[in-house]
CSV table of C-alpha atoms in Angstrom, one decimal:
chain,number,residue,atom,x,y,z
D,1,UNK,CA,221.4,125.9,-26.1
D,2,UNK,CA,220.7,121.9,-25.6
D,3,UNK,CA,217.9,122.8,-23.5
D,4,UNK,CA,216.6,124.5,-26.6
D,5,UNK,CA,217.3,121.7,-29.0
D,6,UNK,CA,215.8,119.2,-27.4
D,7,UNK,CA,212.4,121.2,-26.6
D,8,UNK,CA,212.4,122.0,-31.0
D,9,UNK,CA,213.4,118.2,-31.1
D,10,UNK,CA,210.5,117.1,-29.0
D,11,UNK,CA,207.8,120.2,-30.7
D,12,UNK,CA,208.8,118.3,-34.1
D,13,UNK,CA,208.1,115.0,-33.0
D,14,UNK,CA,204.7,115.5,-31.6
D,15,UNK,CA,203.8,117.8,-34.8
D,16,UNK,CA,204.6,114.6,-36.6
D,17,UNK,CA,202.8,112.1,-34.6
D,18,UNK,CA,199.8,114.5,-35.2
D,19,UNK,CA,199.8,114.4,-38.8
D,20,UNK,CA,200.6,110.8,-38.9
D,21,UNK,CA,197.2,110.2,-37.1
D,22,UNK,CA,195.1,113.1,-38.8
D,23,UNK,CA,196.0,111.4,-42.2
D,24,UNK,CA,195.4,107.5,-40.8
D,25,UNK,CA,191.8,108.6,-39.7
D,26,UNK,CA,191.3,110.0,-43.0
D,27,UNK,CA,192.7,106.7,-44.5
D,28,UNK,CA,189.9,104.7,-42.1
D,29,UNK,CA,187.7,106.8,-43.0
D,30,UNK,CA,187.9,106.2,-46.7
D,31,UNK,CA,187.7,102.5,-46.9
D,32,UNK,CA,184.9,102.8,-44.5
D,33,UNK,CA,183.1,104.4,-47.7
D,34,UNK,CA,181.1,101.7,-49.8
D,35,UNK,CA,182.1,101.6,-53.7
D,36,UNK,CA,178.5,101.6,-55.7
D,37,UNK,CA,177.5,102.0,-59.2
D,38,UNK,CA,174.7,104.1,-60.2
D,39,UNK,CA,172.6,104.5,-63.4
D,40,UNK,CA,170.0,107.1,-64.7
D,41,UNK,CA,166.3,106.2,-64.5
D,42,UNK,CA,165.0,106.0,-68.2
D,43,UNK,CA,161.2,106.6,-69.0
D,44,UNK,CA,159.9,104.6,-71.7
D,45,UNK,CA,156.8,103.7,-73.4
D,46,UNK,CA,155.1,100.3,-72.9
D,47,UNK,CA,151.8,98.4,-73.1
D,48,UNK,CA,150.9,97.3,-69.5
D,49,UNK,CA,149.5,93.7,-69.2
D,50,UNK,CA,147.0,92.3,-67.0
D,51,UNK,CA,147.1,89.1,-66.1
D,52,UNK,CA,144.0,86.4,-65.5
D,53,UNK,CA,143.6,83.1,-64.9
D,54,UNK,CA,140.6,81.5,-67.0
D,55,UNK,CA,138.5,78.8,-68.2
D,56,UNK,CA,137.8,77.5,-72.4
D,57,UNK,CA,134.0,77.3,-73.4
D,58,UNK,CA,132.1,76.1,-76.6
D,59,UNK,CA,131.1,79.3,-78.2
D,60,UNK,CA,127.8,77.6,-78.5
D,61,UNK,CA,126.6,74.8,-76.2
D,62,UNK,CA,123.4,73.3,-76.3
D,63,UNK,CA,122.0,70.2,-75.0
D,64,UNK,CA,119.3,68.7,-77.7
D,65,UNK,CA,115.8,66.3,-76.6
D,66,UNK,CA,112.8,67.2,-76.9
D,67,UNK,CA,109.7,68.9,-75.2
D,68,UNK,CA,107.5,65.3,-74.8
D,69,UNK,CA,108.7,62.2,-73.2
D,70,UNK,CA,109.8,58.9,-75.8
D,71,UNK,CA,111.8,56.1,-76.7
D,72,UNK,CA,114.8,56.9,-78.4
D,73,UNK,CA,114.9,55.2,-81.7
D,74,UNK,CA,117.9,56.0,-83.5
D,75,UNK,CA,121.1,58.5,-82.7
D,76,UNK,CA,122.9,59.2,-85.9
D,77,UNK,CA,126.2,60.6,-84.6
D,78,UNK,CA,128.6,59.1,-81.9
D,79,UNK,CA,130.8,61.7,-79.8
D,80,UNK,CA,133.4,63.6,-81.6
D,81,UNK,CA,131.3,63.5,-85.2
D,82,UNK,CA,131.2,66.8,-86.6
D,83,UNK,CA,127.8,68.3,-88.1
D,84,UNK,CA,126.1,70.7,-90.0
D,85,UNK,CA,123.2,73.0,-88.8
D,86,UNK,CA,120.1,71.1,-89.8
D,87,UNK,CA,121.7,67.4,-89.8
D,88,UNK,CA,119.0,64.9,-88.3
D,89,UNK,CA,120.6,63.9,-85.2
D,90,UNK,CA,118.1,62.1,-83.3
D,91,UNK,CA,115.1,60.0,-83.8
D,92,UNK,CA,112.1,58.8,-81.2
D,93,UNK,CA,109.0,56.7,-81.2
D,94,UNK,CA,106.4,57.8,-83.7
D,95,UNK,CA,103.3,56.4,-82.5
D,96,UNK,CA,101.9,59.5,-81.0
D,97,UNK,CA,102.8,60.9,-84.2
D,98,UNK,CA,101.2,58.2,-85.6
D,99,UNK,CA,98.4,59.3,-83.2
D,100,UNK,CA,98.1,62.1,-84.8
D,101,UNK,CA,98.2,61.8,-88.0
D,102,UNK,CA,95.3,59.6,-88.4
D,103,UNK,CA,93.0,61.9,-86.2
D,104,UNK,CA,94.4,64.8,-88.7
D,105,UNK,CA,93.3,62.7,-92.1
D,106,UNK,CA,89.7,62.5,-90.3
D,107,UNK,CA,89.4,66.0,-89.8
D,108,UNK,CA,91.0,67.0,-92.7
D,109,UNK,CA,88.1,65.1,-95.0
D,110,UNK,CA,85.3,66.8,-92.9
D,111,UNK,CA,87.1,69.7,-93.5
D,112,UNK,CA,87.4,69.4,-97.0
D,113,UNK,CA,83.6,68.6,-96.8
D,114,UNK,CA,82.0,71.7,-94.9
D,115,UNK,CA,84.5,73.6,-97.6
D,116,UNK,CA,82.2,72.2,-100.2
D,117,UNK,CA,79.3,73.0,-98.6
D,118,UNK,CA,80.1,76.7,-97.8
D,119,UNK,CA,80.7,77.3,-101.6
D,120,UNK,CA,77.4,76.1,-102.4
D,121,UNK,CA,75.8,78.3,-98.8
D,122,UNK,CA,74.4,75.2,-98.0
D,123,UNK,CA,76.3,75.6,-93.7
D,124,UNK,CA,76.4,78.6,-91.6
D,125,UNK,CA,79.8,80.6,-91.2
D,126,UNK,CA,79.6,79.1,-87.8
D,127,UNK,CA,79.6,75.7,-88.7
D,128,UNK,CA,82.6,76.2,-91.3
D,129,UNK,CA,84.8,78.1,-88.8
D,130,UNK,CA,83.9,75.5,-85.9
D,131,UNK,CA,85.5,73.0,-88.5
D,132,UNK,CA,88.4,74.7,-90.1
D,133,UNK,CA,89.4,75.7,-86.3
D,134,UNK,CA,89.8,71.9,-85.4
D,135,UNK,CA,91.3,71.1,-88.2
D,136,UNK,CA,94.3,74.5,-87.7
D,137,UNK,CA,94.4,72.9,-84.7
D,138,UNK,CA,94.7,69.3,-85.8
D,139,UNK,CA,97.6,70.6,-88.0
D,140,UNK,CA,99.4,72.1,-85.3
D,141,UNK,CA,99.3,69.6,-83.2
D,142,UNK,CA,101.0,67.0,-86.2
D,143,UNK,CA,103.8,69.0,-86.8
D,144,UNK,CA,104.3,70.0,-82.9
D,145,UNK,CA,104.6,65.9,-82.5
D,146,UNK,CA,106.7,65.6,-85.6
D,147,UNK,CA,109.2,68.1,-84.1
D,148,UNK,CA,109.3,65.8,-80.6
D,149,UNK,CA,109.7,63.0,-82.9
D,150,UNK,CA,112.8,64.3,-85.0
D,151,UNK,CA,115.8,66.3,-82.9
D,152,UNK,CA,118.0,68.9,-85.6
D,153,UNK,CA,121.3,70.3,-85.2
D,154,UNK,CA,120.5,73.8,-84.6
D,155,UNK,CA,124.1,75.5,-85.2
D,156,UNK,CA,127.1,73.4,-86.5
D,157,UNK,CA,129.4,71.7,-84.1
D,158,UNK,CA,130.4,68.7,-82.6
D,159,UNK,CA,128.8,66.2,-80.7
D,160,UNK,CA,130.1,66.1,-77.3
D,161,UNK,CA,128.6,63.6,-75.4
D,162,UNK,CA,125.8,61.7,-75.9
D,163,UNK,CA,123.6,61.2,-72.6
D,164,UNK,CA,120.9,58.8,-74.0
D,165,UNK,CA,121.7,55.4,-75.8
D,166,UNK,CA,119.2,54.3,-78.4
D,167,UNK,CA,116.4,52.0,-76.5
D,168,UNK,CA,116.4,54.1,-73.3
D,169,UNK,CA,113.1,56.2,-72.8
D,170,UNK,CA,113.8,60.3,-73.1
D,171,UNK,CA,112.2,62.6,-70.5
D,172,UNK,CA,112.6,65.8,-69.4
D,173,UNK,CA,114.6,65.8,-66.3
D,174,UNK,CA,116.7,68.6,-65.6
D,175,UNK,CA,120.3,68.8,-64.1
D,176,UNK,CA,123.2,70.7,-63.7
D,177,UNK,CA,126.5,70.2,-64.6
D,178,UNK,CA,129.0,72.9,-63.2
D,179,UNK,CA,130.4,75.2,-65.7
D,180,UNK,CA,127.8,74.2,-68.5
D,181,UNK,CA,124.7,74.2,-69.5
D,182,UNK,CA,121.5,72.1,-67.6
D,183,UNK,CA,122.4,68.1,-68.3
D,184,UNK,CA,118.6,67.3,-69.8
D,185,UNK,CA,119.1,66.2,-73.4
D,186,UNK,CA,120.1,63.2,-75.8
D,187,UNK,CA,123.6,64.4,-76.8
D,188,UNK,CA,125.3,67.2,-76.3
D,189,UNK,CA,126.4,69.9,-79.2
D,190,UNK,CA,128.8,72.5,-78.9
D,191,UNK,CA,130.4,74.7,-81.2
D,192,UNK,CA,134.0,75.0,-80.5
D,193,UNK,CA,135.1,76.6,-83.6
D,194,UNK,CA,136.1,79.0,-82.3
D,195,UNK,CA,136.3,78.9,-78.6
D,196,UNK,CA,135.6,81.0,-75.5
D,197,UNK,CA,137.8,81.9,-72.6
D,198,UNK,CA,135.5,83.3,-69.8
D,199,UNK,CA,138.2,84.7,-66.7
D,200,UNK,CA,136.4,86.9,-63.5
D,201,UNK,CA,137.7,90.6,-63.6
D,202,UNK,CA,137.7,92.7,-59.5
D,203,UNK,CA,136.0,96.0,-59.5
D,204,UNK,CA,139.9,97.4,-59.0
D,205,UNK,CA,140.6,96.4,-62.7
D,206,UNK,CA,137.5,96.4,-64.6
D,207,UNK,CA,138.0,100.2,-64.9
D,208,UNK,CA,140.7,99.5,-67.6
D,209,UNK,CA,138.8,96.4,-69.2
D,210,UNK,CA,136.7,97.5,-72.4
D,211,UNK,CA,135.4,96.1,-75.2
D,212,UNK,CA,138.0,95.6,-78.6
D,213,UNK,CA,141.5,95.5,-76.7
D,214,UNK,CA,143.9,92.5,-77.7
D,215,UNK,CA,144.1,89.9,-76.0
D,216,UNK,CA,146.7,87.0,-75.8
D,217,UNK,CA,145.7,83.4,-74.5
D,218,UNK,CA,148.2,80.8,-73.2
D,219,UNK,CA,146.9,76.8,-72.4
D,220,UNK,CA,147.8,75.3,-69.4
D,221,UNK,CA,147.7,72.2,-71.4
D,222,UNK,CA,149.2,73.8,-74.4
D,223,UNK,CA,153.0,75.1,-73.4
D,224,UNK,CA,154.7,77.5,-75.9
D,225,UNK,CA,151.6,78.1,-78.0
D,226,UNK,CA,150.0,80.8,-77.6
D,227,UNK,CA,146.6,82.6,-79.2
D,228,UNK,CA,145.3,85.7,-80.3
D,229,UNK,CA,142.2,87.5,-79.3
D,230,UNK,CA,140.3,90.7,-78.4
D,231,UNK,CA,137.6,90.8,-75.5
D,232,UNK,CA,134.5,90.2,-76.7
D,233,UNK,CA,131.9,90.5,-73.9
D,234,UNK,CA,131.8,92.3,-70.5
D,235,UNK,CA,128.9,91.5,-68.2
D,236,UNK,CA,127.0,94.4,-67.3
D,237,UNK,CA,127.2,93.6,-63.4
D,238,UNK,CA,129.4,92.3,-60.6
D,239,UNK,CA,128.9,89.8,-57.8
D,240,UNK,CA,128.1,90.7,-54.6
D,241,UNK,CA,129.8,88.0,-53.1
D,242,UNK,CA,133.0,88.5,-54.9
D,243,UNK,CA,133.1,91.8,-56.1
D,244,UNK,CA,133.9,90.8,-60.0
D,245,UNK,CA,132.2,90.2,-63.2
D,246,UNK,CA,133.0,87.7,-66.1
D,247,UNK,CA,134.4,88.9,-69.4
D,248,UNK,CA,135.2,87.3,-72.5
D,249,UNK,CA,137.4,86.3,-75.1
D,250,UNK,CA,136.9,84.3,-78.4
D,251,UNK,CA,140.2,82.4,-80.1
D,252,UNK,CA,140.3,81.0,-83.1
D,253,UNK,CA,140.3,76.5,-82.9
D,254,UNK,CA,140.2,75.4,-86.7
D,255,UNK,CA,142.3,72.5,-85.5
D,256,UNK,CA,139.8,71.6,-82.7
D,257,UNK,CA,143.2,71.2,-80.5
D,258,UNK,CA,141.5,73.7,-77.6
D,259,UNK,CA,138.8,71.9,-75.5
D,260,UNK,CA,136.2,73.2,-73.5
D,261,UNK,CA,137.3,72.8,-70.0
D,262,UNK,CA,140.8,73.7,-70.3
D,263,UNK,CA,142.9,76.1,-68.1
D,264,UNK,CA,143.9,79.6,-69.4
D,265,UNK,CA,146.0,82.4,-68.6
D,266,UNK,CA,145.0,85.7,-70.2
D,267,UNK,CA,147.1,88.8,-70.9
D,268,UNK,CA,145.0,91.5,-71.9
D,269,UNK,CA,147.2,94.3,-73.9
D,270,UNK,CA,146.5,97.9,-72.2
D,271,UNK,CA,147.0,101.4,-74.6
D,272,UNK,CA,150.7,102.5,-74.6
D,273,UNK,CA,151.9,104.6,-71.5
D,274,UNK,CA,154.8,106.6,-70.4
D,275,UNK,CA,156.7,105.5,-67.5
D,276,UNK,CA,160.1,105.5,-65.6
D,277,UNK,CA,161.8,102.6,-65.4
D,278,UNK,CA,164.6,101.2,-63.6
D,279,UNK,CA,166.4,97.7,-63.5
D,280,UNK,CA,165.2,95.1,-62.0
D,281,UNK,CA,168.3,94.0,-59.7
D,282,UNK,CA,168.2,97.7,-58.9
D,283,UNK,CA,165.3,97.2,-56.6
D,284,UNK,CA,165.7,96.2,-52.9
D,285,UNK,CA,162.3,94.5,-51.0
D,286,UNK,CA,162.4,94.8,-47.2
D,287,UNK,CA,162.9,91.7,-45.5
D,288,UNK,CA,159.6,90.4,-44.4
D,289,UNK,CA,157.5,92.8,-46.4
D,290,UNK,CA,156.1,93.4,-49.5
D,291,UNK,CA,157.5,96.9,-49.5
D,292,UNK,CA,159.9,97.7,-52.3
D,293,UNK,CA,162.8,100.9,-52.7
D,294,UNK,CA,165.2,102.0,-54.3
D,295,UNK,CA,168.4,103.8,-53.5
D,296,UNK,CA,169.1,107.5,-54.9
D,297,UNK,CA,172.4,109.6,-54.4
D,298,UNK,CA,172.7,112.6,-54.2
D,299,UNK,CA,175.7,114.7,-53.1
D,300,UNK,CA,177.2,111.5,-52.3
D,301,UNK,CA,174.6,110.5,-50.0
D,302,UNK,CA,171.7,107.8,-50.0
D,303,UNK,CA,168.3,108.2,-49.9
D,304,UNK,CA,166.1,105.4,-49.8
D,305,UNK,CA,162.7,105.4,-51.4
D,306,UNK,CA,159.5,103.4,-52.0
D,307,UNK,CA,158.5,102.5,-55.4
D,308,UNK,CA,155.4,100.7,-57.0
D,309,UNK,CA,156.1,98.5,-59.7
D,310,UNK,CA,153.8,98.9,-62.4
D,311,UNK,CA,155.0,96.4,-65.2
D,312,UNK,CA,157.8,93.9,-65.8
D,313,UNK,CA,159.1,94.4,-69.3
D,314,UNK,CA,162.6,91.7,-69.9
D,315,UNK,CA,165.0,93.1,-67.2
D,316,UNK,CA,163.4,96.4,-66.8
D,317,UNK,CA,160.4,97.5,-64.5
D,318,UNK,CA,158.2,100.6,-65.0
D,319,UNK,CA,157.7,102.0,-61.6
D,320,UNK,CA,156.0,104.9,-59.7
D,321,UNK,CA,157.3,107.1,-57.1
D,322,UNK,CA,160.7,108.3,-58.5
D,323,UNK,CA,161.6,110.8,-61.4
D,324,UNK,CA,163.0,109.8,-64.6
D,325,UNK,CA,166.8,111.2,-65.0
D,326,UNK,CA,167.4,110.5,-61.0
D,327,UNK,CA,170.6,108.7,-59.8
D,328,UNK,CA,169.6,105.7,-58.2
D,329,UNK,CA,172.3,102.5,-57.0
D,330,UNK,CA,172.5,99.7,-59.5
D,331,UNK,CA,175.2,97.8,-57.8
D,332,UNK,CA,176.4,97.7,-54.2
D,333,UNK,CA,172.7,98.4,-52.6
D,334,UNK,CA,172.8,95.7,-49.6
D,335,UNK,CA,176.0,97.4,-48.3
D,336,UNK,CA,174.2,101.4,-48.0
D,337,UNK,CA,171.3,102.7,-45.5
D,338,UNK,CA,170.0,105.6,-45.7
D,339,UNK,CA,172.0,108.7,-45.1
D,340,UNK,CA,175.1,106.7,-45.7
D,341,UNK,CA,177.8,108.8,-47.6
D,342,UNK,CA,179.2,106.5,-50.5
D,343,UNK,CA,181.7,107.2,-53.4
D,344,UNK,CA,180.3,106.0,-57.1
D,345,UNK,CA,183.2,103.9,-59.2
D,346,UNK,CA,181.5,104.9,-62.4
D,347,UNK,CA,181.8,108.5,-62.6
């Protein structure tokens, strides 16, 4: 009978033991178990944004001389002066319109004099029209010096440089400037009122470039301002070097406070889409890559999967390559891999 108590004695001992180390392995085995939140991918509507980088232009630029060589009399505007289509801006010697004009008065009075003749029939038709052709001639020639002579403001603007001081002798000598138009002129006009921003599109993104969409312009130079636009003009062809083609915007400058020359960045405002979104600090990037995922549970277990982000919008980003209404990790997602069982604090 002691025999037999201590045999149940011992039985109910190891019995014991075993349970004791069935239930601390399942106590391990639950703080081994990461604690994550989760959230619901929404899918909202956005605009998408492209972003460029670009350059301000005159809307007009044009460098005014004139088609024969002189001596540059008189420049009536300095740089910055405002003025109006038609304003005289520059003068240049006259005597070869001086020239001119006297040989014009001596043809003009034989003119006048084979006129008087051919009323009374007392000259041929041939001699009359070998006059009046010299003297059309002699006319045109007078007025093509008088335009050489006088330089006009062909479009309103503002004079933006002046390459020629009064004195100096004006020819035609062509050069280039980068970004603007050939140097050769007395002063340079442009119309900056409003202004151009010209930025390069790649053949990847000119498919969604077109004609009318809104546009919003920010100035290097110009922090917290910011201007409104649509694109304008799309050039019919791309580079072959770099595969792009330039496109442009016009902004309204009433102030003058945008300059030609200035730095730009352009977001061009694409049509509404639907898209899923997650949150940002959602979104794991693989060390050393450019590769980004996100983590999904299901049944308690991770999946990991790659996403492409589409748009930034505040703390949100619309992505592609997961379904809106899946349960992804929000936070806890650097302590989970793949396959790994978790339990979720916020259900």
């Amino acid at each position: 009978m002691k025999r037999l108590i201590l045999l149940f004695t011992a039985a109910a001992a190891l019995v014991f033991v075993s349970c004791s180390g069935n239930k601390q392995e399942q106590v391990q085995s639950e703080v081994n178990v990461p604690l994550v939140s989760t959230i619901r991918v929404e899918e909202r509507t956005f605009n998408p944004v492209l972003t460029f980088t670009g350059t301000v232009f005159a809307n007009k630029e044009a460098n005014l001389g004139a088609t024969l060589p002189g001596k540059v009399e008189k420049i009536y505007f300095e740089e910055g002066q405002m003025v109006k289509k038609g304003d005289l801006i520059v003068e240049l010697s006259d005597e070869m319109l001086t020239q001119a004009m006297i040989e014009h008065e001596t043809i003009k009075k034989d003119f006048e004099r084979v006129s008087r003749l051919r009323e009374k029939g007392s000259i041929s038709e041939m001699e009359y029209d070998h006059v009046k052709a010299k003297y059309d001639a002699s006319t045109a020639k007078v007025e093509m010096v008088k335009k050489n002579t006088q330089v006009y403001a062909p479009f309103s603007g503002i004079i933006a440089e002046r390459m020629m001081e009064e004195g100096e002798v004006y020819f035609l000598n062509p050069g280039l400037e980068p970004g603007y138009s050939m140097r050769s002129g007395i002063v340079r006009l442009m119309q900056i009122d409003p202004a151009t921003v010209k930025f390069d599109v790649n053949e990847k993104d000119l498919i969604h470039i077109r004609k009318g969409l809104p546009v919003v312009v920010k100035l290097d130079g110009m922090p917290g301002k910011t201007f409104q636009g649509k694109v304008d003009r799309i050039k019919p062809m791309l580079s072959t070097t770099t595969r792009s083609t330039s496109v442009e915007v016009t902004i309204p400058n009433s102030n003058m406070e945008v300059k030609p020359g200035m730095f730009a960045f352009v977001d061009v405002m694409l049509p509404e889409v639907k898209s899923a979104v997650v949150p940002l600090r959602s979104i794991y990037r693989m060390p050393g890559t450019s590769d980004d995922f996100v983590f999904t549970v299901v049944n308690d277990t991770v999946h990991r999967v790659k996403v492409e982000r589409l748009q930034t919008i505040g703390e949100y980003v619309a992505v592609r390559g997961i379904d809106a209404g899946t349960e992804i990790i929000l936070e806890g997602k650097n302590r989970v891999n793949d396959g790994l069982k978790v339990k979720v604090s916020n259900r």
